[in-house]
PDB file of C-alpha atoms and ligand atoms in Angstrom:
ATOM      1  CA  UNK E  14     -23.268  11.849  13.766  1.00  0.00           C
ATOM      2  CA  UNK E  15     -21.596  15.103  12.701  1.00  0.00           C
ATOM      3  CA  UNK E  16     -21.010  14.873   8.944  1.00  0.00           C
ATOM      4  CA  UNK E  17     -18.623  17.842   8.760  1.00  0.00           C
ATOM      5  CA  UNK E  18     -16.573  16.380  11.593  1.00  0.00           C
ATOM      6  CA  UNK E  19     -16.370  12.976   9.927  1.00  0.00           C
ATOM      7  CA  UNK E  20     -15.336  14.454   6.573  1.00  0.00           C
ATOM      8  CA  UNK E  21     -12.805  16.701   8.276  1.00  0.00           C
ATOM      9  CA  UNK E  22     -11.360  13.620   9.970  1.00  0.00           C
ATOM     10  CA  UNK E  23     -11.177  11.706   6.668  1.00  0.00           C
ATOM     11  CA  UNK E  24      -9.568  14.681   4.948  1.00  0.00           C
ATOM     12  CA  UNK E  25      -6.946  15.063   7.676  1.00  0.00           C
ATOM     13  CA  UNK E  26      -5.197  11.809   6.735  1.00  0.00           C
ATOM     14  CA  UNK E  27      -1.430  11.930   6.350  1.00  0.00           C
ATOM     15  CA  UNK E  28       0.969   8.991   6.529  1.00  0.00           C
ATOM     16  CA  UNK E  29       2.975   8.990   9.761  1.00  0.00           C
ATOM     17  CA  UNK E  30       6.550   7.667   9.715  1.00  0.00           C
ATOM     18  CA  UNK E  31       7.814   8.753  13.136  1.00  0.00           C
ATOM     19  CA  UNK E  32       6.436   7.402  16.385  1.00  0.00           C
ATOM     20  CA  UNK E  33       6.930   7.808  20.117  1.00  0.00           C
ATOM     21  CA  UNK E  34       7.975   4.755  22.152  1.00  0.00           C
ATOM     22  CA  UNK E  35       4.485   4.402  23.579  1.00  0.00           C
ATOM     23  CA  UNK E  36       3.288   0.864  22.885  1.00  0.00           C
ATOM     24  CA  UNK E  37       0.073   0.056  21.058  1.00  0.00           C
ATOM     25  CA  UNK E  38      -1.965  -2.236  23.308  1.00  0.00           C
ATOM     26  CA  UNK E  39      -3.403  -5.573  22.289  1.00  0.00           C
ATOM     27  CA  UNK E  40      -6.888  -4.167  22.912  1.00  0.00           C
ATOM     28  CA  UNK E  41      -6.147  -1.334  20.482  1.00  0.00           C
ATOM     29  CA  UNK E  42      -4.964  -3.827  17.876  1.00  0.00           C
ATOM     30  CA  UNK E  43      -8.106  -5.921  18.333  1.00  0.00           C
ATOM     31  CA  UNK E  44     -10.291  -2.819  17.858  1.00  0.00           C
ATOM     32  CA  UNK E  45      -8.348  -1.918  14.727  1.00  0.00           C
ATOM     33  CA  UNK E  46      -8.728  -5.426  13.330  1.00  0.00           C
ATOM     34  CA  UNK E  47     -12.441  -5.573  14.216  1.00  0.00           C
ATOM     35  CA  UNK E  48     -12.886  -2.345  12.225  1.00  0.00           C
ATOM     36  CA  UNK E  49     -10.764  -3.666   9.363  1.00  0.00           C
ATOM     37  CA  UNK E  50     -13.109  -6.651   9.220  1.00  0.00           C
ATOM     38  CA  UNK E  51     -16.136  -4.363   8.793  1.00  0.00           C
ATOM     39  CA  UNK E  52     -14.880  -3.285   5.371  1.00  0.00           C
ATOM     40  CA  UNK E  53     -16.969  -4.492   2.443  1.00  0.00           C
ATOM     41  CA  UNK E  54     -15.691  -7.751   1.033  1.00  0.00           C
ATOM     42  CA  UNK E  55     -16.385  -9.449  -2.268  1.00  0.00           C
ATOM     43  CA  UNK E  56     -19.300 -11.949  -1.859  1.00  0.00           C
ATOM     44  CA  UNK E  57     -18.524 -11.922   1.880  1.00  0.00           C
ATOM     45  CA  UNK E  58     -15.524 -14.139   1.115  1.00  0.00           C
ATOM     46  CA  UNK E  59     -13.205 -12.157   3.439  1.00  0.00           C
ATOM     47  CA  UNK E  60     -10.198 -13.316   1.481  1.00  0.00           C
ATOM     48  CA  UNK E  61      -7.396 -11.906   3.626  1.00  0.00           C
ATOM     49  CA  UNK E  62      -5.490 -12.426   6.843  1.00  0.00           C
ATOM     50  CA  UNK E  63      -3.584  -9.948   8.995  1.00  0.00           C
ATOM     51  CA  UNK E  64      -0.285 -10.833  10.666  1.00  0.00           C
ATOM     52  CA  UNK E  65       0.543  -8.708  13.727  1.00  0.00           C
ATOM     53  CA  UNK E  66       4.290  -8.214  14.221  1.00  0.00           C
ATOM     54  CA  UNK E  67       5.668  -6.760  17.443  1.00  0.00           C
ATOM     55  CA  UNK E  68       8.945  -8.660  17.801  1.00  0.00           C
ATOM     56  CA  UNK E  69      11.740  -6.048  17.360  1.00  0.00           C
ATOM     57  CA  UNK E  70      14.101  -8.515  15.641  1.00  0.00           C
ATOM     58  CA  UNK E  71      11.402  -9.490  13.158  1.00  0.00           C
ATOM     59  CA  UNK E  72      10.469  -5.862  12.478  1.00  0.00           C
ATOM     60  CA  UNK E  73      14.111  -5.100  11.840  1.00  0.00           C
ATOM     61  CA  UNK E  74      14.346  -7.971   9.359  1.00  0.00           C
ATOM     62  CA  UNK E  75      11.183  -6.829   7.599  1.00  0.00           C
ATOM     63  CA  UNK E  76      12.499  -3.272   7.527  1.00  0.00           C
ATOM     64  CA  UNK E  77      15.684  -4.444   5.776  1.00  0.00           C
ATOM     65  CA  UNK E  78      13.743  -6.630   3.336  1.00  0.00           C
ATOM     66  CA  UNK E  79      11.409  -3.699   2.566  1.00  0.00           C
ATOM     67  CA  UNK E  80      14.198  -1.408   1.386  1.00  0.00           C
ATOM     68  CA  UNK E  81      15.655  -0.347   4.746  1.00  0.00           C
ATOM     69  CA  UNK E  82      12.693   1.737   5.770  1.00  0.00           C
ATOM     70  CA  UNK E  83      13.390   2.985   9.316  1.00  0.00           C
ATOM     71  CA  UNK E  84       9.720   3.439  10.241  1.00  0.00           C
ATOM     72  CA  UNK E  85       9.139  -0.297   9.748  1.00  0.00           C
ATOM     73  CA  UNK E  86      11.740  -1.040  12.382  1.00  0.00           C
ATOM     74  CA  UNK E  87      10.821   1.828  14.702  1.00  0.00           C
ATOM     75  CA  UNK E  88       7.051   1.462  14.812  1.00  0.00           C
ATOM     76  CA  UNK E  89       5.620  -0.194  17.942  1.00  0.00           C
ATOM     77  CA  UNK E  90       3.546  -2.573  15.816  1.00  0.00           C
ATOM     78  CA  UNK E  91       3.379  -3.628  12.205  1.00  0.00           C
ATOM     79  CA  UNK E  92       0.295  -5.229  10.648  1.00  0.00           C
ATOM     80  CA  UNK E  93       0.779  -7.251   7.489  1.00  0.00           C
ATOM     81  CA  UNK E  94      -2.183  -7.509   5.135  1.00  0.00           C
ATOM     82  CA  UNK E  95      -2.214 -10.760   3.222  1.00  0.00           C
ATOM     83  CA  UNK E  96      -4.590 -11.798   0.439  1.00  0.00           C
ATOM     84  CA  UNK E  97      -5.602 -15.290   1.538  1.00  0.00           C
ATOM     85  CA  UNK E  98      -7.092 -17.998  -0.694  1.00  0.00           C
ATOM     86  CA  UNK E  99      -6.048 -20.844   1.618  1.00  0.00           C
ATOM     87  CA  UNK E 100      -9.205 -20.702   3.733  1.00  0.00           C
ATOM     88  CA  UNK E 101     -11.477 -20.528   0.686  1.00  0.00           C
ATOM     89  CA  UNK E 102      -9.804 -23.507  -0.941  1.00  0.00           C
ATOM     90  CA  UNK E 103     -10.353 -25.441   2.269  1.00  0.00           C
ATOM     91  CA  UNK E 104     -14.045 -24.520   2.184  1.00  0.00           C
ATOM     92  CA  UNK E 105     -14.323 -25.875  -1.370  1.00  0.00           C
ATOM     93  CA  UNK E 106     -12.456 -29.075  -0.622  1.00  0.00           C
ATOM     94  CA  UNK E 107     -14.558 -29.735   2.499  1.00  0.00           C
ATOM     95  CA  UNK E 108     -17.725 -29.417   0.461  1.00  0.00           C
ATOM     96  CA  UNK E 109     -16.379 -31.630  -2.302  1.00  0.00           C
ATOM     97  CA  UNK E 110     -15.900 -28.934  -4.967  1.00  0.00           C
ATOM     98  CA  UNK E 111     -12.859 -27.854  -6.909  1.00  0.00           C
ATOM     99  CA  UNK E 112     -11.755 -24.259  -6.271  1.00  0.00           C
ATOM    100  CA  UNK E 113     -10.907 -22.688  -9.619  1.00  0.00           C
ATOM    101  CA  UNK E 114      -7.920 -20.984  -8.116  1.00  0.00           C
ATOM    102  CA  UNK E 115      -5.994 -20.921 -11.400  1.00  0.00           C
ATOM    103  CA  UNK E 116      -8.011 -17.856 -12.427  1.00  0.00           C
ATOM    104  CA  UNK E 117      -6.569 -14.377 -11.938  1.00  0.00           C
ATOM    105  CA  UNK E 118      -9.976 -13.157 -10.732  1.00  0.00           C
ATOM    106  CA  UNK E 119      -9.427 -14.772  -7.321  1.00  0.00           C
ATOM    107  CA  UNK E 120      -6.059 -13.108  -6.847  1.00  0.00           C
ATOM    108  CA  UNK E 121      -7.579  -9.759  -7.792  1.00  0.00           C
ATOM    109  CA  UNK E 122     -10.523 -10.307  -5.490  1.00  0.00           C
ATOM    110  CA  UNK E 123      -8.296 -11.165  -2.531  1.00  0.00           C
ATOM    111  CA  UNK E 124      -6.050  -8.149  -3.207  1.00  0.00           C
ATOM    112  CA  UNK E 125      -9.057  -5.804  -3.260  1.00  0.00           C
ATOM    113  CA  UNK E 126     -10.428  -7.341  -0.052  1.00  0.00           C
ATOM    114  CA  UNK E 127      -7.072  -6.978   1.715  1.00  0.00           C
ATOM    115  CA  UNK E 128      -6.697  -3.373   0.527  1.00  0.00           C
ATOM    116  CA  UNK E 129     -10.150  -2.364   1.746  1.00  0.00           C
ATOM    117  CA  UNK E 130      -9.481  -3.974   5.126  1.00  0.00           C
ATOM    118  CA  UNK E 131      -6.132  -2.177   5.306  1.00  0.00           C
ATOM    119  CA  UNK E 132      -7.681   1.222   4.672  1.00  0.00           C
ATOM    120  CA  UNK E 133     -10.351   0.585   7.326  1.00  0.00           C
ATOM    121  CA  UNK E 134      -7.590  -0.413   9.748  1.00  0.00           C
ATOM    122  CA  UNK E 135      -5.663   2.794   9.085  1.00  0.00           C
ATOM    123  CA  UNK E 136      -8.779   4.924   9.579  1.00  0.00           C
ATOM    124  CA  UNK E 137      -9.603   3.097  12.819  1.00  0.00           C
ATOM    125  CA  UNK E 138      -6.065   3.686  14.071  1.00  0.00           C
ATOM    126  CA  UNK E 139      -6.215   7.359  13.117  1.00  0.00           C
ATOM    127  CA  UNK E 140      -9.582   7.697  14.868  1.00  0.00           C
ATOM    128  CA  UNK E 141      -7.862   6.332  17.997  1.00  0.00           C
ATOM    129  CA  UNK E 142      -5.148   9.007  17.795  1.00  0.00           C
ATOM    130  CA  UNK E 143      -2.546   6.700  16.279  1.00  0.00           C
ATOM    131  CA  UNK E 144      -0.741   7.241  13.001  1.00  0.00           C
ATOM    132  CA  UNK E 145       0.445   4.820  10.382  1.00  0.00           C
ATOM    133  CA  UNK E 146       1.942   4.221   7.007  1.00  0.00           C
ATOM    134  CA  UNK E 147       1.246   1.497   4.475  1.00  0.00           C
ATOM    135  CA  UNK E 148       4.344  -0.365   3.328  1.00  0.00           C
ATOM    136  CA  UNK E 149       4.320  -1.709  -0.215  1.00  0.00           C
ATOM    137  CA  UNK E 150       8.083  -2.192   0.107  1.00  0.00           C
ATOM    138  CA  UNK E 151       7.219  -5.509   1.723  1.00  0.00           C
ATOM    139  CA  UNK E 152       6.751  -6.871  -1.813  1.00  0.00           C
ATOM    140  CA  UNK E 153      10.435  -6.223  -2.642  1.00  0.00           C
ATOM    141  CA  UNK E 154      11.566  -9.620  -1.358  1.00  0.00           C
ATOM    142  CA  UNK E 155       8.372 -11.674  -1.156  1.00  0.00           C
ATOM    143  CA  UNK E 156       9.994 -15.080  -0.710  1.00  0.00           C
ATOM    144  CA  UNK E 157      12.026 -14.006   2.318  1.00  0.00           C
ATOM    145  CA  UNK E 158       9.013 -12.251   3.852  1.00  0.00           C
ATOM    146  CA  UNK E 159       6.911 -15.415   3.350  1.00  0.00           C
ATOM    147  CA  UNK E 160       9.578 -17.490   5.094  1.00  0.00           C
ATOM    148  CA  UNK E 161       9.922 -15.013   7.953  1.00  0.00           C
ATOM    149  CA  UNK E 162       6.163 -15.008   8.585  1.00  0.00           C
ATOM    150  CA  UNK E 163       5.601 -18.697   7.827  1.00  0.00           C
ATOM    151  CA  UNK E 164       3.067 -17.813   5.138  1.00  0.00           C
ATOM    152  CA  UNK E 165       1.678 -20.926   3.462  1.00  0.00           C
ATOM    153  CA  UNK E 166       1.023 -21.157  -0.296  1.00  0.00           C
ATOM    154  CA  UNK E 167      -2.098 -19.169  -1.302  1.00  0.00           C
ATOM    155  CA  UNK E 168      -1.255 -16.417   1.228  1.00  0.00           C
ATOM    156  CA  UNK E 169       1.147 -13.531   0.532  1.00  0.00           C
ATOM    157  CA  UNK E 170       2.176 -10.224   2.084  1.00  0.00           C
ATOM    158  CA  UNK E 171       0.569  -7.444   0.022  1.00  0.00           C
ATOM    159  CA  UNK E 172       1.468  -4.468   2.211  1.00  0.00           C
ATOM    160  CA  UNK E 173       2.396  -3.665   5.763  1.00  0.00           C
ATOM    161  CA  UNK E 174       0.842  -1.024   8.006  1.00  0.00           C
ATOM    162  CA  UNK E 175       3.111   0.584  10.589  1.00  0.00           C
ATOM    163  CA  UNK E 176       1.249   1.905  13.621  1.00  0.00           C
ATOM    164  CA  UNK E 177       2.179   4.033  16.603  1.00  0.00           C
ATOM    165  CA  UNK E 178       1.585   7.299  18.378  1.00  0.00           C
ATOM    166  CA  UNK E 179       2.800  10.103  16.063  1.00  0.00           C
ATOM    167  CA  UNK E 180       6.012  11.754  17.292  1.00  0.00           C
ATOM    168  CA  UNK E 181       5.030  14.946  15.451  1.00  0.00           C
ATOM    169  CA  UNK E 182       2.117  16.063  13.311  1.00  0.00           C
ATOM    170  CA  UNK E 183       2.399  14.698   9.768  1.00  0.00           C
ATOM    171  CA  UNK E 184       2.180  16.988   6.751  1.00  0.00           C
ATOM    172  CA  UNK E 185      -0.949  16.641   4.649  1.00  0.00           C
ATOM    173  CA  UNK E 186      -0.022  15.929   1.042  1.00  0.00           C
ATOM    174  CA  UNK E 187      -1.873  17.591  -1.822  1.00  0.00           C
ATOM    175  CA  UNK E 188      -3.866  15.373  -4.142  1.00  0.00           C
ATOM    176  CA  UNK E 189      -4.424  15.611  -7.884  1.00  0.00           C
ATOM    177  CA  UNK E 190      -7.046  18.181  -8.887  1.00  0.00           C
ATOM    178  CA  UNK E 191     -10.509  16.668  -8.827  1.00  0.00           C
ATOM    179  CA  UNK E 192     -10.827  17.459 -12.559  1.00  0.00           C
ATOM    180  CA  UNK E 193      -8.334  14.668 -13.332  1.00  0.00           C
ATOM    181  CA  UNK E 194     -10.126  12.116 -11.204  1.00  0.00           C
ATOM    182  CA  UNK E 195     -13.742  12.992 -11.959  1.00  0.00           C
ATOM    183  CA  UNK E 196     -15.151  12.190 -15.392  1.00  0.00           C
ATOM    184  CA  UNK E 197     -18.788  12.876 -16.091  1.00  0.00           C
ATOM    185  CA  UNK E 198     -20.623  10.357 -18.236  1.00  0.00           C
ATOM    186  CA  UNK E 199     -17.524   9.406 -20.223  1.00  0.00           C
ATOM    187  CA  UNK E 200     -13.764   9.410 -19.886  1.00  0.00           C
ATOM    188  CA  UNK E 201     -12.433  12.868 -20.717  1.00  0.00           C
ATOM    189  CA  UNK E 202      -8.875  12.238 -21.929  1.00  0.00           C
ATOM    190  CA  UNK E 203      -8.384  15.835 -23.084  1.00  0.00           C
ATOM    191  CA  UNK E 204      -8.319  17.357 -19.629  1.00  0.00           C
ATOM    192  CA  UNK E 205      -5.593  15.160 -18.179  1.00  0.00           C
ATOM    193  CA  UNK E 206      -2.583  17.191 -19.259  1.00  0.00           C
ATOM    194  CA  UNK E 207      -3.719  20.511 -17.812  1.00  0.00           C
ATOM    195  CA  UNK E 208      -4.620  18.840 -14.524  1.00  0.00           C
ATOM    196  CA  UNK E 209      -1.259  17.113 -14.247  1.00  0.00           C
ATOM    197  CA  UNK E 210       0.610  20.349 -14.991  1.00  0.00           C
ATOM    198  CA  UNK E 211      -1.397  22.154 -12.332  1.00  0.00           C
ATOM    199  CA  UNK E 212      -0.563  19.447  -9.797  1.00  0.00           C
ATOM    200  CA  UNK E 213       3.094  19.397 -10.770  1.00  0.00           C
ATOM    201  CA  UNK E 214       3.361  23.132 -10.074  1.00  0.00           C
ATOM    202  CA  UNK E 215       1.502  22.887  -6.774  1.00  0.00           C
ATOM    203  CA  UNK E 216       3.593  19.947  -5.533  1.00  0.00           C
ATOM    204  CA  UNK E 217       6.865  21.581  -6.569  1.00  0.00           C
ATOM    205  CA  UNK E 218       5.904  24.693  -4.612  1.00  0.00           C
ATOM    206  CA  UNK E 219       5.509  22.657  -1.414  1.00  0.00           C
ATOM    207  CA  UNK E 220       9.249  21.872  -1.585  1.00  0.00           C
ATOM    208  CA  UNK E 221       8.573  18.171  -1.002  1.00  0.00           C
ATOM    209  CA  UNK E 222      11.136  17.015  -3.575  1.00  0.00           C
ATOM    210  CA  UNK E 223      14.057  19.112  -2.319  1.00  0.00           C
ATOM    211  CA  UNK E 224      16.841  16.661  -1.558  1.00  0.00           C
ATOM    212  CA  UNK E 225      14.599  13.718  -2.496  1.00  0.00           C
ATOM    213  CA  UNK E 226      15.332  13.288  -6.187  1.00  0.00           C
ATOM    214  CA  UNK E 227      15.372   9.771  -7.627  1.00  0.00           C
ATOM    215  CA  UNK E 228      18.858   9.421  -9.105  1.00  0.00           C
ATOM    216  CA  UNK E 229      19.129   8.595 -12.786  1.00  0.00           C
ATOM    217  CA  UNK E 230      21.628   5.845 -11.949  1.00  0.00           C
ATOM    218  CA  UNK E 231      18.756   3.832 -10.482  1.00  0.00           C
ATOM    219  CA  UNK E 232      16.957   3.949 -13.820  1.00  0.00           C
ATOM    220  CA  UNK E 233      19.669   2.975 -16.256  1.00  0.00           C
ATOM    221  CA  UNK E 234      23.095   3.742 -17.704  1.00  0.00           C
ATOM    222  CA  UNK E 235      24.054   6.858 -19.700  1.00  0.00           C
ATOM    223  CA  UNK E 236      21.081   9.015 -18.704  1.00  0.00           C
ATOM    224  CA  UNK E 237      21.876  12.695 -18.657  1.00  0.00           C
ATOM    225  CA  UNK E 238      20.562  14.922 -15.875  1.00  0.00           C
ATOM    226  CA  UNK E 239      18.666  17.781 -17.525  1.00  0.00           C
ATOM    227  CA  UNK E 240      16.265  18.738 -14.753  1.00  0.00           C
ATOM    228  CA  UNK E 241      17.115  21.636 -12.496  1.00  0.00           C
ATOM    229  CA  UNK E 242      16.020  21.773  -8.867  1.00  0.00           C
ATOM    230  CA  UNK E 243      13.229  24.146  -9.923  1.00  0.00           C
ATOM    231  CA  UNK E 244      11.946  21.841 -12.680  1.00  0.00           C
ATOM    232  CA  UNK E 245      11.855  18.713 -10.559  1.00  0.00           C
ATOM    233  CA  UNK E 246       8.255  18.167  -9.500  1.00  0.00           C
ATOM    234  CA  UNK E 247       5.623  15.439  -9.328  1.00  0.00           C
ATOM    235  CA  UNK E 248       5.836  14.738 -13.064  1.00  0.00           C
ATOM    236  CA  UNK E 249       9.592  14.137 -13.111  1.00  0.00           C
ATOM    237  CA  UNK E 250       9.582  12.287  -9.785  1.00  0.00           C
ATOM    238  CA  UNK E 251       6.711  10.030 -10.816  1.00  0.00           C
ATOM    239  CA  UNK E 252       8.174   9.338 -14.248  1.00  0.00           C
ATOM    240  CA  UNK E 253      11.519   8.391 -12.692  1.00  0.00           C
ATOM    241  CA  UNK E 254       9.825   6.148 -10.167  1.00  0.00           C
ATOM    242  CA  UNK E 255       7.922   4.325 -12.911  1.00  0.00           C
ATOM    243  CA  UNK E 256      11.003   4.054 -15.133  1.00  0.00           C
ATOM    244  CA  UNK E 257      13.018   2.426 -12.374  1.00  0.00           C
ATOM    245  CA  UNK E 258      13.153  -1.278 -13.260  1.00  0.00           C
ATOM    246  CA  UNK E 259      13.149  -2.270  -9.573  1.00  0.00           C
ATOM    247  CA  UNK E 260       9.812  -0.476  -9.012  1.00  0.00           C
ATOM    248  CA  UNK E 261       8.123  -3.009 -11.288  1.00  0.00           C
ATOM    249  CA  UNK E 262       9.103  -5.875  -8.951  1.00  0.00           C
ATOM    250  CA  UNK E 263       9.682  -8.272 -11.840  1.00  0.00           C
ATOM    251  CA  UNK E 264      10.081 -11.233  -9.448  1.00  0.00           C
ATOM    252  CA  UNK E 265       6.593 -10.834  -8.041  1.00  0.00           C
ATOM    253  CA  UNK E 266       4.579 -12.732 -10.625  1.00  0.00           C
ATOM    254  CA  UNK E 267       6.869 -15.797 -10.678  1.00  0.00           C
ATOM    255  CA  UNK E 268       6.806 -15.751  -6.883  1.00  0.00           C
ATOM    256  CA  UNK E 269       3.008 -15.654  -6.785  1.00  0.00           C
ATOM    257  CA  UNK E 270       2.786 -18.446  -9.348  1.00  0.00           C
ATOM    258  CA  UNK E 271       5.105 -20.541  -7.210  1.00  0.00           C
ATOM    259  CA  UNK E 272       2.759 -19.881  -4.264  1.00  0.00           C
ATOM    260  CA  UNK E 273      -0.266 -21.234  -6.181  1.00  0.00           C
ATOM    261  CA  UNK E 274      -1.844 -17.923  -7.183  1.00  0.00           C
ATOM    262  CA  UNK E 275      -3.392 -18.078 -10.643  1.00  0.00           C
ATOM    263  CA  UNK E 276      -2.971 -15.795 -13.669  1.00  0.00           C
ATOM    264  CA  UNK E 277      -5.236 -17.558 -16.157  1.00  0.00           C
TER     265      UNK E 277
HETATM  266  C1  LIG U 318      -0.290   0.298  -1.001  1.00  0.00           C
HETATM  267  C2  LIG U 318       0.596   1.379  -0.461  1.00  0.00           C
HETATM  268  C3  LIG U 318       1.941   1.129  -0.294  1.00  0.00           C
HETATM  269  C4  LIG U 318       2.774   2.103   0.265  1.00  0.00           C
HETATM  270  N1  LIG U 318       4.091   1.815   0.491  1.00  0.00           N
HETATM  271  C5  LIG U 318       4.863   2.696   1.164  1.00  0.00           C
HETATM  272  C6  LIG U 318       6.185   2.330   1.576  1.00  0.00           C
HETATM  273  O1  LIG U 318       6.685   1.238   1.284  1.00  0.00           O
HETATM  274  N2  LIG U 318       6.891   3.235   2.302  1.00  0.00           N
HETATM  275  C7  LIG U 318       6.381   4.449   2.672  1.00  0.00           C
HETATM  276  O2  LIG U 318       7.070   5.186   3.369  1.00  0.00           O
HETATM  277  N3  LIG U 318       5.133   4.835   2.281  1.00  0.00           N
HETATM  278  C8  LIG U 318       4.370   3.978   1.554  1.00  0.00           C
HETATM  279  N4  LIG U 318       3.072   4.308   1.215  1.00  0.00           N
HETATM  280  C9  LIG U 318       2.523   5.625   1.618  1.00  0.00           C
HETATM  281  C10 LIG U 318       2.415   6.555   0.424  1.00  0.00           C
HETATM  282  O3  LIG U 318       3.688   7.009   0.067  1.00  0.00           O
HETATM  283  C11 LIG U 318       1.488   7.723   0.799  1.00  0.00           C
HETATM  284  O4  LIG U 318       0.215   7.240   1.114  1.00  0.00           O
HETATM  285  C12 LIG U 318       1.381   8.730  -0.348  1.00  0.00           C
HETATM  286  O5  LIG U 318       2.618   9.329  -0.621  1.00  0.00           O
HETATM  287  C13 LIG U 318       0.394   9.822  -0.021  1.00  0.00           C
HETATM  288  O6  LIG U 318       0.776  10.448   1.184  1.00  0.00           O
HETATM  289  P1  LIG U 318      -0.220  10.508   2.436  1.00  0.00           P
HETATM  290  O7  LIG U 318      -0.640   9.120   2.783  1.00  0.00           O
HETATM  291  O8  LIG U 318       0.593  11.140   3.559  1.00  0.00           O
HETATM  292  O9  LIG U 318      -1.366  11.365   2.041  1.00  0.00           O
HETATM  293  C14 LIG U 318       2.239   3.372   0.620  1.00  0.00           C
HETATM  294  C15 LIG U 318       0.882   3.619   0.400  1.00  0.00           C
HETATM  295  C16 LIG U 318       0.070   2.645  -0.136  1.00  0.00           C
HETATM  296  C17 LIG U 318      -1.396   2.938  -0.333  1.00  0.00           C
END
């Protein structure tokens, strides 16, 4: 095993949103799912399921429900990662125990399991020369997605993963400086600001936000535009994204409660 090669591969990740028409075979999907299943999983509970969507009409519907994202419609295959407590409840019932599913811990556990499996799946796909993009937009309209995929209570669509052969090389996106992420021995609040400023400058210089501003109208009424093109960077973009009421998906918790997920 060549460590430098493996790390270089891991560090070459970039989300891919444009694909050729070349199909992804069923064998490729099985290999990707087998690798997803190798991810660590809390207490070996394996609390997730993966729905494979190839049907063009269904992908188009999901694309619309996910905020009209063209790559969801145009990808050859879409995997949907679903935290799944249905199977585990069945296991409890069969053995004559009560599953304490009202507790938030089980939702959290299943979300972490599904996320780890999703990341393994993306890495497996990238190792096979494919590209992909995770789709959190699938949580925009969770009820309609559940109906479209026939998801039973205790199973919900956490994120999608578009997969296909990249139509062009994707651009690698800078990450926050390590100093913001790494804290030695204790949490070092003081260093956050400098790190964020550094990142803001670096991201702005890449030109990534040109023509991609989040409009103030999405956030609320009577907000005055004070940011020039040159000032608009990661800080402004991120703040606007977080201030947008729709980003918080306020319908999600009531939906999950209605689907028997617990918040106690
Ligand atoms: C859970 C999750 C949800 C995401 N949802 C979307 C999405 O709905 N649409 C999209 O185009 N990208 C989505 N992304 C991709 C991120 O935008 C992307 O990973 C991030 O900007 C970093 O870029 P990179 O992956 O190219 O390094 C999502 C990523 C994650 C991890």
